Short mmCIF file of N, CA and C in Angstrom, two decimals:
data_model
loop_
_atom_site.label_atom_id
_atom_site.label_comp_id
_atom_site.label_asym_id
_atom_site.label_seq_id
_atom_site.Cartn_x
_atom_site.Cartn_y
_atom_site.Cartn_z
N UNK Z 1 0.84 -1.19 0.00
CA UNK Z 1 0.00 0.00 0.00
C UNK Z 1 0.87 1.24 0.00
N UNK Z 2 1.28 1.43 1.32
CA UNK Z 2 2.24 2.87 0.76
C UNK Z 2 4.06 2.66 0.34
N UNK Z 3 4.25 1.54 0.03
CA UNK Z 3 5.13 1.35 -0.43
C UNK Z 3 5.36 1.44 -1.65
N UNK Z 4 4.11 1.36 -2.49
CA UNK Z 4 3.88 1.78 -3.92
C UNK Z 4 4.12 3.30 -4.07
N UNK Z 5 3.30 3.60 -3.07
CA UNK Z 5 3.59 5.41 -3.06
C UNK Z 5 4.49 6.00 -3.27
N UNK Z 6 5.09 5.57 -1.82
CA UNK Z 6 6.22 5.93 -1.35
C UNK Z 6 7.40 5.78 -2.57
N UNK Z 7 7.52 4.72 -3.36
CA UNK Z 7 8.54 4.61 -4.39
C UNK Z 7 8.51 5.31 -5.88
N UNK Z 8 7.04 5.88 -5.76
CA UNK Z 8 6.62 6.68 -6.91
C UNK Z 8 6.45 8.28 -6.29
N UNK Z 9 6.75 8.75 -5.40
CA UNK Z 9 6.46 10.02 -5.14
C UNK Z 9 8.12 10.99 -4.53
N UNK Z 10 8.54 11.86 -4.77
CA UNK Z 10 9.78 12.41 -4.21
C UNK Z 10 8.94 13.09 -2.96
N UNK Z 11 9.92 13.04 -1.89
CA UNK Z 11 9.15 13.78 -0.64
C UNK Z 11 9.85 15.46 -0.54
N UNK Z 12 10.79 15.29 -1.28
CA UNK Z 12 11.50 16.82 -1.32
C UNK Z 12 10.07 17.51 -2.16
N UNK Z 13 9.79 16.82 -3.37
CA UNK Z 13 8.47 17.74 -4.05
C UNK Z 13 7.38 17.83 -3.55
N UNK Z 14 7.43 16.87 -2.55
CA UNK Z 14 5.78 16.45 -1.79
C UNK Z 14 5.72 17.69 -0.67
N UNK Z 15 6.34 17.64 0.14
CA UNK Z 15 7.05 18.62 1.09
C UNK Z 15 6.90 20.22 0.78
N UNK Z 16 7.44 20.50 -0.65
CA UNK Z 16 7.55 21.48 -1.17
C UNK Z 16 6.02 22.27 -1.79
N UNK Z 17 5.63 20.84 -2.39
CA UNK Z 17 4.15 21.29 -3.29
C UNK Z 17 2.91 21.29 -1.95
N UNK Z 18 3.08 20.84 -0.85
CA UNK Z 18 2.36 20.84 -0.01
C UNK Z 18 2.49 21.75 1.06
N UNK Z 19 3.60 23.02 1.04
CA UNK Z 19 3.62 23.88 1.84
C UNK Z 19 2.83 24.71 1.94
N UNK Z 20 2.01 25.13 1.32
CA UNK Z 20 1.03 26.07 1.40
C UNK Z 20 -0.34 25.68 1.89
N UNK Z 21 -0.77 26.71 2.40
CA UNK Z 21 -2.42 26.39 2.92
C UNK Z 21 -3.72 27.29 2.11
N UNK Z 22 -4.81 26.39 2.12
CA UNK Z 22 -5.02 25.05 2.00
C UNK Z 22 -4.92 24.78 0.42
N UNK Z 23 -4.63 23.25 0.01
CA UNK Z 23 -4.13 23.03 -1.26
C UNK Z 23 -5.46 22.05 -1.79
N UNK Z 24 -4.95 21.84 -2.88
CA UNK Z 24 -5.76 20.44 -3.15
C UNK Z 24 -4.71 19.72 -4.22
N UNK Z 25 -5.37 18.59 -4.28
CA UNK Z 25 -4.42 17.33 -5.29
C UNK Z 25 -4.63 17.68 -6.67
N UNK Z 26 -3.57 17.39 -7.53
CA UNK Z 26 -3.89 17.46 -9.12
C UNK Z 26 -4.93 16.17 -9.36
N UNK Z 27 -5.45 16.41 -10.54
CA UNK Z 27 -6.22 15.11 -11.21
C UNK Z 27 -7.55 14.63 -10.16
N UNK Z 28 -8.05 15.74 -9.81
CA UNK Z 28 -8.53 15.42 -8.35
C UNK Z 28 -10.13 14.66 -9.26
N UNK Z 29 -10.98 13.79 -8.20
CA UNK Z 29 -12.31 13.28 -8.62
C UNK Z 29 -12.85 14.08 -7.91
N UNK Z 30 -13.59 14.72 -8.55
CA UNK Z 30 -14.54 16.07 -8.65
C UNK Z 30 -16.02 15.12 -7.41
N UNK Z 31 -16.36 15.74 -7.02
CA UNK Z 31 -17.91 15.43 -6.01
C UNK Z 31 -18.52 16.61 -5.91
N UNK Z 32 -19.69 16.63 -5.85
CA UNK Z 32 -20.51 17.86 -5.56
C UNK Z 32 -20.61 18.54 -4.30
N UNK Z 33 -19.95 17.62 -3.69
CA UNK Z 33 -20.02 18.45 -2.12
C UNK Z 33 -18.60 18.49 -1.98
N UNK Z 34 -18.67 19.62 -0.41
CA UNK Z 34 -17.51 20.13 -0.31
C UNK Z 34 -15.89 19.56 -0.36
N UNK Z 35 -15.02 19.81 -0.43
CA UNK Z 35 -14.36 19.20 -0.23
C UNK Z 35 -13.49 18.83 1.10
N UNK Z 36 -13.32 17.75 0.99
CA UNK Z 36 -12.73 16.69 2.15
C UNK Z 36 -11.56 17.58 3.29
N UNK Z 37 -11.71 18.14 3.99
CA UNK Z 37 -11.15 18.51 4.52
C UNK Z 37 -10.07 17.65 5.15
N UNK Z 38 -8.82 18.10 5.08
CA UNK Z 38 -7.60 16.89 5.76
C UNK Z 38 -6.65 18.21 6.37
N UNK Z 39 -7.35 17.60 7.80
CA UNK Z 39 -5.64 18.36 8.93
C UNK Z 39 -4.61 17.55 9.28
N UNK Z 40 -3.65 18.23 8.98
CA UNK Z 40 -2.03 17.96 8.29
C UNK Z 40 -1.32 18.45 8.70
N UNK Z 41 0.32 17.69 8.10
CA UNK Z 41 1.45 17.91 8.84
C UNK Z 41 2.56 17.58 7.58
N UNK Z 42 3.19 17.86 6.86
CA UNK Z 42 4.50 17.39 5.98
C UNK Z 42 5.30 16.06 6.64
N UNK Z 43 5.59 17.11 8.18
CA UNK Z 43 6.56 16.11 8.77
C UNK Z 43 6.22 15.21 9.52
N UNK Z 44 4.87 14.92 9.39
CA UNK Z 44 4.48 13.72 9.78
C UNK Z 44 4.09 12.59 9.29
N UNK Z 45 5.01 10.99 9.22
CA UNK Z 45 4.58 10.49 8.50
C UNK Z 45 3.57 9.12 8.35
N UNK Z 46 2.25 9.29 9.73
CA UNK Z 46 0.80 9.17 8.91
C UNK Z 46 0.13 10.07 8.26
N UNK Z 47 0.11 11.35 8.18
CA UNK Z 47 -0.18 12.53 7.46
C UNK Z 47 0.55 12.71 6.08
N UNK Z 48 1.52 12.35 5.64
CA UNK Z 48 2.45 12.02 4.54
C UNK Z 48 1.89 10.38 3.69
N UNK Z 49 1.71 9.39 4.27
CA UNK Z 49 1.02 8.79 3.82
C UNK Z 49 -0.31 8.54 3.38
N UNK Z 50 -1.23 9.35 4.13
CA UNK Z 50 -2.79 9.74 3.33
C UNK Z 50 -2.83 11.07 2.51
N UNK Z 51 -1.87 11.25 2.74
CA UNK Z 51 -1.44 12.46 1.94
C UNK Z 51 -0.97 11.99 0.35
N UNK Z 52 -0.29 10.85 0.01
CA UNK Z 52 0.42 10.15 -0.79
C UNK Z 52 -0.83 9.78 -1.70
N UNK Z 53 -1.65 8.82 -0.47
CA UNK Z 53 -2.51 7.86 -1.13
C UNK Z 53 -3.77 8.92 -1.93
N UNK Z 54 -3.95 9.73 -1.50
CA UNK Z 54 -4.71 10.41 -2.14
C UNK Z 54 -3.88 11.42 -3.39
N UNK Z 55 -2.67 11.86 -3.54
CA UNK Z 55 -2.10 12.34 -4.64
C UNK Z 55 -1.89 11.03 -5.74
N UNK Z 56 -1.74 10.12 -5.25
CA UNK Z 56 -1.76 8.99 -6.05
C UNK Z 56 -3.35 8.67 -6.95
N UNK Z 57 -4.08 8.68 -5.99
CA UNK Z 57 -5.57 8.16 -6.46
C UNK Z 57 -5.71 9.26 -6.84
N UNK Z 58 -5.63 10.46 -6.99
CA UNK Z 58 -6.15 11.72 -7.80
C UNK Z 58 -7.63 12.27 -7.32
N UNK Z 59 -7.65 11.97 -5.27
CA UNK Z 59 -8.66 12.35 -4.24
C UNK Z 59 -8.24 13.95 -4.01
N UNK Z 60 -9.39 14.66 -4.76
CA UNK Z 60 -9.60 16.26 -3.64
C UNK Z 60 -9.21 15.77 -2.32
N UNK Z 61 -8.56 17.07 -1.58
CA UNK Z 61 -8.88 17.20 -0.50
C UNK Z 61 -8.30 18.77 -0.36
N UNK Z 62 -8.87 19.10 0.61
CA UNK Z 62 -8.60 20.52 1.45
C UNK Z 62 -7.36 20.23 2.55
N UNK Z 63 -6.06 20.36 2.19
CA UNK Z 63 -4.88 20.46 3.34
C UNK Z 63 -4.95 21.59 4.18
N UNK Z 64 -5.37 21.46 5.56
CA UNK Z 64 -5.42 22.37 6.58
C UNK Z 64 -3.78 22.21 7.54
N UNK Z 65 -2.56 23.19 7.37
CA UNK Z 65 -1.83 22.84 7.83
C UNK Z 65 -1.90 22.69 9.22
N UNK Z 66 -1.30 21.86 10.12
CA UNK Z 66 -1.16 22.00 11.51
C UNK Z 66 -0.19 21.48 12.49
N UNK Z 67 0.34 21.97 13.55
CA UNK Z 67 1.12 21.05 14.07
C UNK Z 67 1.07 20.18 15.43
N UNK Z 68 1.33 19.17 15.29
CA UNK Z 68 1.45 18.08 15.90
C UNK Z 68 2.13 18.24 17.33
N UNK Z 69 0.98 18.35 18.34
CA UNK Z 69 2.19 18.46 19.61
C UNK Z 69 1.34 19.63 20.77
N UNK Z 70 0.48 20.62 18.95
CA UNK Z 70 0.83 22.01 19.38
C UNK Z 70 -0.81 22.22 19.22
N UNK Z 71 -0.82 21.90 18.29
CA UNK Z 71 -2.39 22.77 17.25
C UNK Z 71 -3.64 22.06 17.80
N UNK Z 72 -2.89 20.42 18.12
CA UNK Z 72 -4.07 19.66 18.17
C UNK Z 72 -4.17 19.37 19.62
N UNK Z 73 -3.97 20.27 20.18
CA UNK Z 73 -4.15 19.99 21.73
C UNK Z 73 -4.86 21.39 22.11
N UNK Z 74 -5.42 21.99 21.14
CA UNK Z 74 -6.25 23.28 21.42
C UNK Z 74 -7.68 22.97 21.50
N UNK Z 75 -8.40 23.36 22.22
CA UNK Z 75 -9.99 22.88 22.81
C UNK Z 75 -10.65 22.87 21.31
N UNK Z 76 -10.40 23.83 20.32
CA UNK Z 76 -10.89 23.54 18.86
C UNK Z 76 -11.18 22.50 18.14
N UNK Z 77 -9.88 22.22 18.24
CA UNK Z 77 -9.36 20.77 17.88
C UNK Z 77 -9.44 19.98 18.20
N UNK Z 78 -9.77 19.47 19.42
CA UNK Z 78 -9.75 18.58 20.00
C UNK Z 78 -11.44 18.48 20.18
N UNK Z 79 -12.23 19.32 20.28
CA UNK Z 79 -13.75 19.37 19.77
C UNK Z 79 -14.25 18.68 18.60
N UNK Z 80 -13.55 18.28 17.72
CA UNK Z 80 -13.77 17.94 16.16
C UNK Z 80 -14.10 16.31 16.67
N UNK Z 81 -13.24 15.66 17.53
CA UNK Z 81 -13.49 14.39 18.02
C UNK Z 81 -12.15 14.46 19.13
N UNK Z 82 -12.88 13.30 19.33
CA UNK Z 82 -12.13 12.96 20.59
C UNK Z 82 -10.40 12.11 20.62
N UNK Z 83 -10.67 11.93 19.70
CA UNK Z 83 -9.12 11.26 19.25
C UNK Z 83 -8.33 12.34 18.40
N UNK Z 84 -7.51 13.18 18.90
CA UNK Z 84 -7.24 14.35 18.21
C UNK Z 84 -5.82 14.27 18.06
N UNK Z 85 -5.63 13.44 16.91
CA UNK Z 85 -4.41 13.12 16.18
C UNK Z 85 -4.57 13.37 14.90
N UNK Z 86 -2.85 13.65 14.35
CA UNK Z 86 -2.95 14.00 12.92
C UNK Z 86 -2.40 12.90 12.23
N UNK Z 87 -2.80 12.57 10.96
CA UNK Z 87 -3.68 13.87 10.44
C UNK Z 87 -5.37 13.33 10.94
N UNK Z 88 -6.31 14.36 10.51
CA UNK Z 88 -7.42 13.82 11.18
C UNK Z 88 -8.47 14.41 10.00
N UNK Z 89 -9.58 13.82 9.42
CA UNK Z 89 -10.13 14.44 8.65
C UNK Z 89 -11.77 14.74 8.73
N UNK Z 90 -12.22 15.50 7.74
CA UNK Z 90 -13.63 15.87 8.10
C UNK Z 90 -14.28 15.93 6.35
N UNK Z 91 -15.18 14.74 6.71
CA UNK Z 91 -15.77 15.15 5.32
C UNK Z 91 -16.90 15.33 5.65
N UNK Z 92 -17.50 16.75 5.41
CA UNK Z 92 -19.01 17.06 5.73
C UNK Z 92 -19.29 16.69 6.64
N UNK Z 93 -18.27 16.76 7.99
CA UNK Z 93 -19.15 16.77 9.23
C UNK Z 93 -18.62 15.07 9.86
N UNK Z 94 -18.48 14.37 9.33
CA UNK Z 94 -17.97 13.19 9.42
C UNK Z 94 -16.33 13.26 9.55
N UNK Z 95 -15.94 13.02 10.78
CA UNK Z 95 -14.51 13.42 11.44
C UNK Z 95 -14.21 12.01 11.67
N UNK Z 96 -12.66 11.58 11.16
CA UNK Z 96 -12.17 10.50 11.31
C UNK Z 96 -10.91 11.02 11.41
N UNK Z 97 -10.00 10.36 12.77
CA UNK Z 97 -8.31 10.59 12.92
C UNK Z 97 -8.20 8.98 12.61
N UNK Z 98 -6.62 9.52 12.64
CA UNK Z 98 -5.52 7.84 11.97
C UNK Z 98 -5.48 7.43 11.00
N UNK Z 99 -4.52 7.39 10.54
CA UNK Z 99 -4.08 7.23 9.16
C UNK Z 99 -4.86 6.04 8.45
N UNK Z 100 -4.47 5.18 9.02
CA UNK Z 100 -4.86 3.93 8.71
C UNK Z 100 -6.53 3.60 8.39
N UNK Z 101 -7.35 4.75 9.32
CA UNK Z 101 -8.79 4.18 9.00
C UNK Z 101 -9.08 5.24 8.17
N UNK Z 102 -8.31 6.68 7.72
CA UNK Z 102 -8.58 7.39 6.90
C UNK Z 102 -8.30 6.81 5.13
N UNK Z 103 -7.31 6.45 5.35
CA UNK Z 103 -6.87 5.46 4.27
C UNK Z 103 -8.32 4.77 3.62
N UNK Z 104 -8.59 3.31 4.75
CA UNK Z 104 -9.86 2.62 4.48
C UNK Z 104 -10.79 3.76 4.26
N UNK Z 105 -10.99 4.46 4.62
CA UNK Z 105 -12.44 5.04 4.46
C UNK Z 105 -12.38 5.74 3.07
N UNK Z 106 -11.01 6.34 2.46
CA UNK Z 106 -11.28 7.18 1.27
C UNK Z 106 -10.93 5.83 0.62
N UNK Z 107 -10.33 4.95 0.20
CA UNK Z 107 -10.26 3.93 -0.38
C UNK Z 107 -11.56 3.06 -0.89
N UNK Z 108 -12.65 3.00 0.14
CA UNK Z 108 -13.67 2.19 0.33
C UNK Z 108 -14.62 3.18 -0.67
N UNK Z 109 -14.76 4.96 -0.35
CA UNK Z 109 -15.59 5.71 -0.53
C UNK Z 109 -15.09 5.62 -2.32
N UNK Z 110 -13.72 5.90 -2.84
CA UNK Z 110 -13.58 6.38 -3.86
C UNK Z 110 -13.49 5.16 -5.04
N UNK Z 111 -13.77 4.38 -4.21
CA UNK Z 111 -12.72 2.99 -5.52
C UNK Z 111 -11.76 3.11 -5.63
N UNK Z 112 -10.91 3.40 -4.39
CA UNK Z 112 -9.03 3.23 -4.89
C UNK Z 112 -8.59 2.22 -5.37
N UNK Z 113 -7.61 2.00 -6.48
CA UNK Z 113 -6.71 0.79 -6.81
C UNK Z 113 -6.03 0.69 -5.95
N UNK Z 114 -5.59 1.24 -4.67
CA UNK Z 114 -4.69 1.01 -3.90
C UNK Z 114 -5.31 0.28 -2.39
N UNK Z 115 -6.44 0.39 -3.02
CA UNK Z 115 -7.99 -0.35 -1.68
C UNK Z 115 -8.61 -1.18 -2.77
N UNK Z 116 -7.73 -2.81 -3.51
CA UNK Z 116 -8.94 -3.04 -3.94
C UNK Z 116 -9.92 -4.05 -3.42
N UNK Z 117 -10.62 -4.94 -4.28
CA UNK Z 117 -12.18 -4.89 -4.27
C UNK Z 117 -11.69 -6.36 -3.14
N UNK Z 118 -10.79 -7.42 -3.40
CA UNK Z 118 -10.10 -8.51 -3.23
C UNK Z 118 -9.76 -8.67 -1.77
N UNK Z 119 -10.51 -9.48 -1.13
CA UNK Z 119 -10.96 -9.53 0.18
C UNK Z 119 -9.61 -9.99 0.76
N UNK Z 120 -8.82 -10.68 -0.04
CA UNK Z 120 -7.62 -11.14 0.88
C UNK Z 120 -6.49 -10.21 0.63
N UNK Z 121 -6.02 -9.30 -0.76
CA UNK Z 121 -5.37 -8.23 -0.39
C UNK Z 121 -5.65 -7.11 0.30
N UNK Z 122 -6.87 -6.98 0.84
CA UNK Z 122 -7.38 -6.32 1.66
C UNK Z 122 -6.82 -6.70 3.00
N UNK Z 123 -6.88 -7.97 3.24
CA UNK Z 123 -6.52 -8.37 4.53
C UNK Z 123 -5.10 -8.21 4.76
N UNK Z 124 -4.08 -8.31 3.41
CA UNK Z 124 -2.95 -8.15 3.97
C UNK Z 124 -2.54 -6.77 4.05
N UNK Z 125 -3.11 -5.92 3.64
CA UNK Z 125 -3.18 -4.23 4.13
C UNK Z 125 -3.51 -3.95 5.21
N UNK Z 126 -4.56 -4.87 5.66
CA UNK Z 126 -4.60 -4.14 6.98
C UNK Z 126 -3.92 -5.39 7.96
N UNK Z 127 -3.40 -6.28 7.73
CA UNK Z 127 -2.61 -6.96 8.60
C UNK Z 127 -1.14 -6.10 8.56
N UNK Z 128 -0.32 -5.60 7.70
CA UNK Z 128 0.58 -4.85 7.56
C UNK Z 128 0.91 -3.33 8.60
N UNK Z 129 -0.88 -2.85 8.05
CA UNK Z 129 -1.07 -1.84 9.03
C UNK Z 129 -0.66 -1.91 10.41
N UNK Z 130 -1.50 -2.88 10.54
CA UNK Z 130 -1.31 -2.99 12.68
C UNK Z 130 0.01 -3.56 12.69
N UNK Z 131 0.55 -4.51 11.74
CA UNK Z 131 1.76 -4.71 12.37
C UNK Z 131 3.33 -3.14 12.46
N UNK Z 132 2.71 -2.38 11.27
CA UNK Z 132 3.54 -1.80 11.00
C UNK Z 132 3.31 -0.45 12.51
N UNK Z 133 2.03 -0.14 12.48
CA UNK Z 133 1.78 0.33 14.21
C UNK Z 133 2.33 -0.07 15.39
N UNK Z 134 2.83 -1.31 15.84
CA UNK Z 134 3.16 -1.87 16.91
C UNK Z 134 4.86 -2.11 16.53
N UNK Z 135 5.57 -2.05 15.02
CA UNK Z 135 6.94 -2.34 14.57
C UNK Z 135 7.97 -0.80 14.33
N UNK Z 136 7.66 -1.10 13.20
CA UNK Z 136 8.09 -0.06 12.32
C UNK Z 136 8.14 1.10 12.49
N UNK Z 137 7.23 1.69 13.34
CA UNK Z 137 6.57 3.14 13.61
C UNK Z 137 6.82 3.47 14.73
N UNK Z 138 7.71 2.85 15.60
CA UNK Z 138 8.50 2.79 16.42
C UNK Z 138 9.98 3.45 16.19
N UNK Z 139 10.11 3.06 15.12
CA UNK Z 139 11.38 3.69 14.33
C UNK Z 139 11.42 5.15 14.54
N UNK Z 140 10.39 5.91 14.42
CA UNK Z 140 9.96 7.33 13.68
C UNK Z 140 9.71 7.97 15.29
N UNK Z 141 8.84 7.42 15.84
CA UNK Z 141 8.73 7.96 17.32
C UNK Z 141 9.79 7.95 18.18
N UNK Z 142 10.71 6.94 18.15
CA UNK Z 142 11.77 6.64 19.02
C UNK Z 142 13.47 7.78 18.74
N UNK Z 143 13.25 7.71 17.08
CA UNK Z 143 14.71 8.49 16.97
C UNK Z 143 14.43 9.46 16.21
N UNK Z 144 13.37 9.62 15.41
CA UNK Z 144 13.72 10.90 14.64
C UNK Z 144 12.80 11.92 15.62
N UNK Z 145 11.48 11.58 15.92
CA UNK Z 145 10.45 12.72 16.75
C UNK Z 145 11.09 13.81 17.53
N UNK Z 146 12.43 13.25 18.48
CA UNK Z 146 13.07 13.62 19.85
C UNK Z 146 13.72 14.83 19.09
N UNK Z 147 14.36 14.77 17.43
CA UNK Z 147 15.43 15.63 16.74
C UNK Z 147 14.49 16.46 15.97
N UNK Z 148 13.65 15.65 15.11
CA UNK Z 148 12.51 16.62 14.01
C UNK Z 148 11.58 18.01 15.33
N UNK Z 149 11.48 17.36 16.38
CA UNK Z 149 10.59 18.20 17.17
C UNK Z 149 11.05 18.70 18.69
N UNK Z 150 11.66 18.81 19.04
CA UNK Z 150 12.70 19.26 20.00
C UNK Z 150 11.92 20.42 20.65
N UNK Z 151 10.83 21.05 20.07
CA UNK Z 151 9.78 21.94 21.49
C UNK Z 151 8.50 20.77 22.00
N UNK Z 152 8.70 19.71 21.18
CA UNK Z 152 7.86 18.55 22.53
C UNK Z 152 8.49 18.42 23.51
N UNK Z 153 9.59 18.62 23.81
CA UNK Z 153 10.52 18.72 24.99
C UNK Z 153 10.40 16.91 25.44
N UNK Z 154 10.45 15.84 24.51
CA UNK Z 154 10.54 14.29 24.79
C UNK Z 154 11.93 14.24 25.90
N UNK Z 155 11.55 14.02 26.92
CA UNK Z 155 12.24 13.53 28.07
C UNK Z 155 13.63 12.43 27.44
N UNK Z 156 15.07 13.11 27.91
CA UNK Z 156 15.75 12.04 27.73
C UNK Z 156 15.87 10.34 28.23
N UNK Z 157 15.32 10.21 29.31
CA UNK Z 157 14.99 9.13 29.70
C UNK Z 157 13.98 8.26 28.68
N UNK Z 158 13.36 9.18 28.44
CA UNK Z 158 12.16 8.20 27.31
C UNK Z 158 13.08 8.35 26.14
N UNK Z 159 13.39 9.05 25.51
CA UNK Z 159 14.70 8.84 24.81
C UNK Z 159 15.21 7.37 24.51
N UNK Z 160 16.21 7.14 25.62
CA UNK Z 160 17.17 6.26 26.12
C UNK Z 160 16.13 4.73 25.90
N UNK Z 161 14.88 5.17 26.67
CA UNK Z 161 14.01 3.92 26.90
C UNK Z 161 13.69 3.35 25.01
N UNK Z 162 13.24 4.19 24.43
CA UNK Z 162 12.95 3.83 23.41
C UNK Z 162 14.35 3.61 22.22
N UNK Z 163 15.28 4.44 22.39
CA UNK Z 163 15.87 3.54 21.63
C UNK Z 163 16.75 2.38 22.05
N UNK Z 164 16.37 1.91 23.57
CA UNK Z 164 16.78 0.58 24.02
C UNK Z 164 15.81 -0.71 22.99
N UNK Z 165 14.92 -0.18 23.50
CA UNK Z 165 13.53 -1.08 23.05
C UNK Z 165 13.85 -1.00 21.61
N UNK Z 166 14.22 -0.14 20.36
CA UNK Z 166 14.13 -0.12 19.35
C UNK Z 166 15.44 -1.17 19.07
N UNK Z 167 16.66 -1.21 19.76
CA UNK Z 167 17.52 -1.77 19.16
C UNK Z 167 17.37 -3.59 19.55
N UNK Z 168 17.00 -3.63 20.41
CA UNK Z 168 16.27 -5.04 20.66
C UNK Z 168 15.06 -5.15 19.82
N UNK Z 169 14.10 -4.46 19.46
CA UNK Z 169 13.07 -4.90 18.38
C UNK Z 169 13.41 -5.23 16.99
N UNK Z 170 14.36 -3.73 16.64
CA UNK Z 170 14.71 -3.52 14.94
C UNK Z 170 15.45 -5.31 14.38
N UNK Z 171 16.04 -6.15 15.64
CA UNK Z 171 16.47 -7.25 14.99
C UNK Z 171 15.02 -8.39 14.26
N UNK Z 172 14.48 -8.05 14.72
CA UNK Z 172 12.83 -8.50 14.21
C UNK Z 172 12.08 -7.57 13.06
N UNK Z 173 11.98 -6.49 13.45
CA UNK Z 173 11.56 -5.30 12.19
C UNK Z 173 12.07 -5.46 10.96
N UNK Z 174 13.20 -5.35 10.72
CA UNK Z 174 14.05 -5.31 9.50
C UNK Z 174 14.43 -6.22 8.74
N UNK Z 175 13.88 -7.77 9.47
CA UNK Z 175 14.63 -8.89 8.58
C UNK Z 175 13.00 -9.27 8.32
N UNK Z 176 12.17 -9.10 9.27
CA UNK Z 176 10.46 -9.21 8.35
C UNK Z 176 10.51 -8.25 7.52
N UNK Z 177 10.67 -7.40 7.14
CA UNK Z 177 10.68 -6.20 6.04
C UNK Z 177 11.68 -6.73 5.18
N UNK Z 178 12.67 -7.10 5.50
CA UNK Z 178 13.45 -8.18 4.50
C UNK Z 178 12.63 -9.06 3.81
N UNK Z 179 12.01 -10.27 4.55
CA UNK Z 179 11.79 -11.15 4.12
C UNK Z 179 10.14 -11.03 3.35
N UNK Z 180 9.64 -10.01 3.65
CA UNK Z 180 8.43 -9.86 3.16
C UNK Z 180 9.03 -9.08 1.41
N UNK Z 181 10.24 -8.41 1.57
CA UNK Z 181 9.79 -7.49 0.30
C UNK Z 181 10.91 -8.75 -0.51
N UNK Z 182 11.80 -9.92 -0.01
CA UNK Z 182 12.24 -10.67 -0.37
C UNK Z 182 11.51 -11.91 -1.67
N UNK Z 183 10.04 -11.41 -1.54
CA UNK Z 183 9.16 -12.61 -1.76
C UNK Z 183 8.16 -11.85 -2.72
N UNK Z 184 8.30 -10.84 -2.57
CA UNK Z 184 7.11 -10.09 -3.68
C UNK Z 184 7.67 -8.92 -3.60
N UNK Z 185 7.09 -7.97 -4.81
CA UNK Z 185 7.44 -6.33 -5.19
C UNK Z 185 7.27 -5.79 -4.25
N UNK Z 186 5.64 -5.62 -3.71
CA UNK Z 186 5.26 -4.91 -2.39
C UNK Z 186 4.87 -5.35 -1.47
N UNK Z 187 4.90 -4.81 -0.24
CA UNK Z 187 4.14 -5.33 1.13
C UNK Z 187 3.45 -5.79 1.17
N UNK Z 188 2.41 -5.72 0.39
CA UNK Z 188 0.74 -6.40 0.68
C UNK Z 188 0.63 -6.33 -0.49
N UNK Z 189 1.41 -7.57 -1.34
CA UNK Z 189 0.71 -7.97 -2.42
C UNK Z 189 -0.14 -9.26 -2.28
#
């Protein structure tokens, strides 16, 4: 799923073409109602990935920039729903955070090729998902968050803790990511 993306998209241009507020996607599928509102982040990367999947599928959306840490811990924001993580989206009133079920939901809504119809590549997308939540994404929270974001003020101790835990995990992370992309093109083929 976003490994397709990810290998077809530059993030220096993604980064760049997505700095401004609010944007929308080229090649977009037109709907009569408003458009999809998506609160966002560049440097975040579940917000970078529904961000992808929809420049890929050629999904409108409205990029509301915001930051992570900061924006979404304002009573505003955190009013929209109760799970007030980015990116988090609103289509007509219908508010969904997490990448992962924003994904399914514009996938399901639009006919993505990247959501298809095939009940068992379905399953290995979202088996990937949760694993890649509890693995991989560990990676991103543990060593880059502490350097990319340095006014979260992440405690050196949690620091230390996580990249203990990461270097005892990554021997498991990296050789399944081996052995999965060892065996087919993409993740969840």
């Amino acid at each position: 799923f976003f490994d397709s993306i990810g290998s077809t998209t530059d993030l220096a241009s993604f980064t760049t073409a997505t700095a401004a507020t609010p944007t929308t996607t080229p090649n977009t599928k037109k709907t009569t109602m408003a458009p999809i509102k998506m609160y966002t982040m560049p440097i975040s990367q579940p917000a970078r990935a529904v961000a992808w999947a929809c420049l890929y599928e050629g999904t409108e959306v409205e990029e509301i920039q915001v930051m992570p840490g900061k924006d979404n811990k304002k009573p505003e924001y955190q009013a929209r729903h109760a799970i007030a993580t980015i990116p988090q989206m609103d289509d007509n009133g219908f508010v969904l955070s997490e990448s992962h079920a924003i994904m399914f939901y514009l996938g399901e809504k639009f006919n993505w090729s990247l959501y298809p119809n095939d009940l068992k590549v379905r399953a290995r997308i979202q088996e990937y998902f949760n694993w890649h939540w509890s693995n991989s994404r560990k990676i991103t929270v543990g060593l880059f968050a502490p350097v990319m974001r340095p006014d979260l003020n992440i405690g050196e101790e949690f620091t230390k803790a996580q990249k203990k835990a990461l270097t005892m995990e990554q021997g498991g992370v990296l050789p399944t990511l081996e052995r999965l992309l060892g065996s087919q093109k993409f993740l969840c083929a």
